[in-house]
C-alpha cells in the first residue's frame, strides 16, 4: 500500500511541476512579446529606453 501511495504522490508532484513549467513558458513568451513591442515602439527622438531600469 505504501509504495502505491508513493507512486501516486510522485505522479501528482510531477504533474504539478509540468503544469507550472508550462505556465512559466507562457509567461516567458508574453514577456518576450512585450519586450519586443517596447523595443520596436520606443520613441524615435529621445535615445533613451522605454523602461526605467
XYZ file of N, CA, C and O in Angstrom:
212
model
N 0.828 -1.203 0.000
C 0.000 0.000 0.000
C 0.870 1.263 0.000
O 0.553 2.216 -0.705
N 1.943 1.264 0.780
C 2.802 2.451 0.861
C 3.490 2.735 -0.480
O 3.510 3.898 -0.917
N 4.043 1.732 -1.175
C 4.648 2.039 -2.483
C 3.639 2.612 -3.476
O 3.970 3.501 -4.255
N 2.396 2.138 -3.441
C 1.372 2.672 -4.331
C 1.104 4.140 -4.021
O 0.997 4.967 -4.934
N 1.015 4.464 -2.734
C 0.806 5.863 -2.351
C 1.997 6.727 -2.753
O 1.823 7.868 -3.196
N 3.202 6.206 -2.632
C 4.386 6.968 -3.032
C 4.394 7.221 -4.537
O 4.740 8.317 -4.994
N 3.998 6.212 -5.316
C 3.938 6.383 -6.770
C 2.877 7.412 -7.135
O 3.098 8.272 -8.000
N 1.723 7.356 -6.492
C 0.676 8.342 -6.765
C 1.125 9.750 -6.363
O 0.863 10.719 -7.080
N 1.799 9.864 -5.234
C 2.307 11.164 -4.800
C 3.349 11.695 -5.784
O 3.336 12.881 -6.138
N 4.222 10.829 -6.244
C 5.227 11.230 -7.229
C 4.562 11.675 -8.530
O 4.958 12.675 -9.133
N 3.522 10.962 -8.955
C 2.810 11.341 -10.174
C 2.152 12.710 -10.006
O 2.189 13.541 -10.915
N 1.569 12.961 -8.849
C 0.951 14.269 -8.613
C 1.992 15.383 -8.600
O 1.767 16.461 -9.156
N 3.128 15.137 -7.990
C 4.193 16.146 -7.944
C 4.704 16.433 -9.349
O 4.867 17.591 -9.747
N 4.939 15.390 -10.125
C 5.433 15.594 -11.487
C 4.399 16.300 -12.357
O 4.740 17.133 -13.188
N 3.120 15.986 -12.162
C 2.068 16.682 -12.899
C 2.053 18.160 -12.539
O 1.946 19.028 -13.408
N 2.189 18.462 -11.243
C 2.220 19.856 -10.808
C 3.417 20.604 -11.358
O 3.309 21.746 -11.808
N 4.570 19.951 -11.370
C 5.776 20.583 -11.908
C 5.614 20.819 -13.409
O 5.963 21.886 -13.920
N 5.073 19.849 -14.110
C 4.859 20.007 -15.552
C 3.898 21.139 -15.850
O 4.113 21.927 -16.776
N 2.832 21.246 -15.064
C 1.870 22.329 -15.258
C 2.514 23.676 -14.976
O 2.327 24.636 -15.727
N 3.311 23.757 -13.894
C 3.980 25.012 -13.549
C 4.980 25.410 -14.629
O 5.076 26.587 -14.993
N 5.707 24.441 -15.172
C 6.675 24.747 -16.229
C 5.956 25.247 -17.476
O 6.402 26.194 -18.121
N 4.818 24.648 -17.801
C 4.051 25.095 -18.968
C 3.560 26.525 -18.761
O 3.640 27.346 -19.679
N 3.075 26.838 -17.567
C 2.627 28.201 -17.269
C 3.798 29.169 -17.356
O 3.670 30.265 -17.920
N 4.967 28.787 -16.847
C 6.134 29.660 -16.908
C 6.572 29.894 -18.351
O 7.032 30.987 -18.687
N 6.438 28.901 -19.219
C 6.761 29.104 -20.639
C 5.843 30.145 -21.251
O 6.283 31.015 -22.006
N 4.539 30.087 -20.931
C 3.595 31.073 -21.478
C 3.919 32.467 -20.950
O 3.853 33.453 -21.699
N 4.264 32.563 -19.653
C 4.640 33.861 -19.084
C 5.883 34.396 -19.781
O 5.964 35.590 -20.121
N 6.863 33.538 -20.024
C 8.089 33.965 -20.694
C 7.795 34.446 -22.113
O 8.365 35.450 -22.572
N 6.902 33.790 -22.815
C 6.555 34.206 -24.173
C 5.867 35.566 -24.158
O 6.168 36.446 -24.979
N 4.953 35.780 -23.209
C 4.265 37.069 -23.107
C 5.256 38.182 -22.805
O 5.208 39.259 -23.410
N 6.172 37.936 -21.870
C 7.170 38.956 -21.529
C 8.060 39.254 -22.732
O 8.378 40.417 -23.003
N 8.452 38.241 -23.477
C 9.283 38.448 -24.662
C 8.543 39.286 -25.707
O 9.118 40.203 -26.293
N 7.264 38.995 -25.922
C 6.486 39.768 -26.900
C 6.367 41.219 -26.447
O 6.535 42.148 -27.246
N 6.091 41.445 -25.166
C 6.001 42.824 -24.662
C 7.321 43.550 -24.799
O 7.361 44.730 -25.153
N 8.419 42.851 -24.534
C 9.734 43.476 -24.665
C 10.012 43.851 -26.115
O 10.524 44.932 -26.410
N 9.674 42.948 -27.042
C 9.887 43.249 -28.462
C 9.024 44.419 -28.919
O 9.479 45.275 -29.678
N 7.774 44.472 -28.465
C 6.909 45.605 -28.822
C 7.489 46.900 -28.279
O 7.541 47.917 -28.971
N 7.957 46.871 -27.051
C 8.568 48.062 -26.473
C 9.854 48.455 -27.167
O 10.168 49.636 -27.311
N 10.600 47.485 -27.641
C 11.841 47.777 -28.344
C 11.554 48.415 -29.699
O 12.224 49.357 -30.110
N 10.531 47.924 -30.376
C 10.190 48.455 -31.695
C 9.488 49.803 -31.574
O 9.723 50.705 -32.372
N 8.643 49.978 -30.565
C 7.809 51.175 -30.453
C 8.430 52.240 -29.562
O 7.720 53.096 -29.066
N 9.724 52.199 -29.335
C 10.325 53.214 -28.472
C 10.344 54.566 -29.180
O 10.319 54.632 -30.403
N 10.411 55.646 -28.415
C 10.382 56.976 -29.041
C 11.613 57.211 -29.910
O 12.722 56.848 -29.544
N 11.378 57.802 -31.055
C 12.469 57.978 -32.004
C 13.362 59.163 -31.646
O 14.556 59.124 -31.855
N 12.794 60.210 -31.083
C 13.592 61.402 -30.810
C 14.453 61.292 -29.586
O 15.588 61.754 -29.553
N 13.981 60.588 -28.552
C 14.711 60.550 -27.287
C 15.738 59.483 -27.204
O 15.816 58.904 -26.974
N 16.667 59.100 -27.382
C 17.569 57.972 -27.450
C 17.512 57.063 -26.249
O 18.272 56.177 -26.169
N 16.600 57.346 -25.317
C 16.547 56.516 -24.109
C 15.719 55.275 -24.288
O 15.060 55.074 -25.298
N 15.752 54.463 -23.297
C 14.954 53.240 -23.312
C 13.533 53.559 -22.910
O 13.262 54.544 -22.259
N 12.623 52.652 -23.268
C 11.217 52.853 -22.918
C 10.928 52.389 -21.499
O 9.877 52.649 -20.957
N 11.848 51.670 -20.879
C 11.666 51.260 -19.494
C 12.671 52.008 -18.627
O 13.585 52.629 -19.121
N 12.507 51.948 -17.307
C 13.275 52.783 -16.400
C 14.415 52.046 -15.716
O 14.891 52.479 -14.697
N 14.853 50.890 -16.185
C 15.896 50.140 -15.485
C 17.225 50.783 -15.721
O 17.781 50.821 -16.714
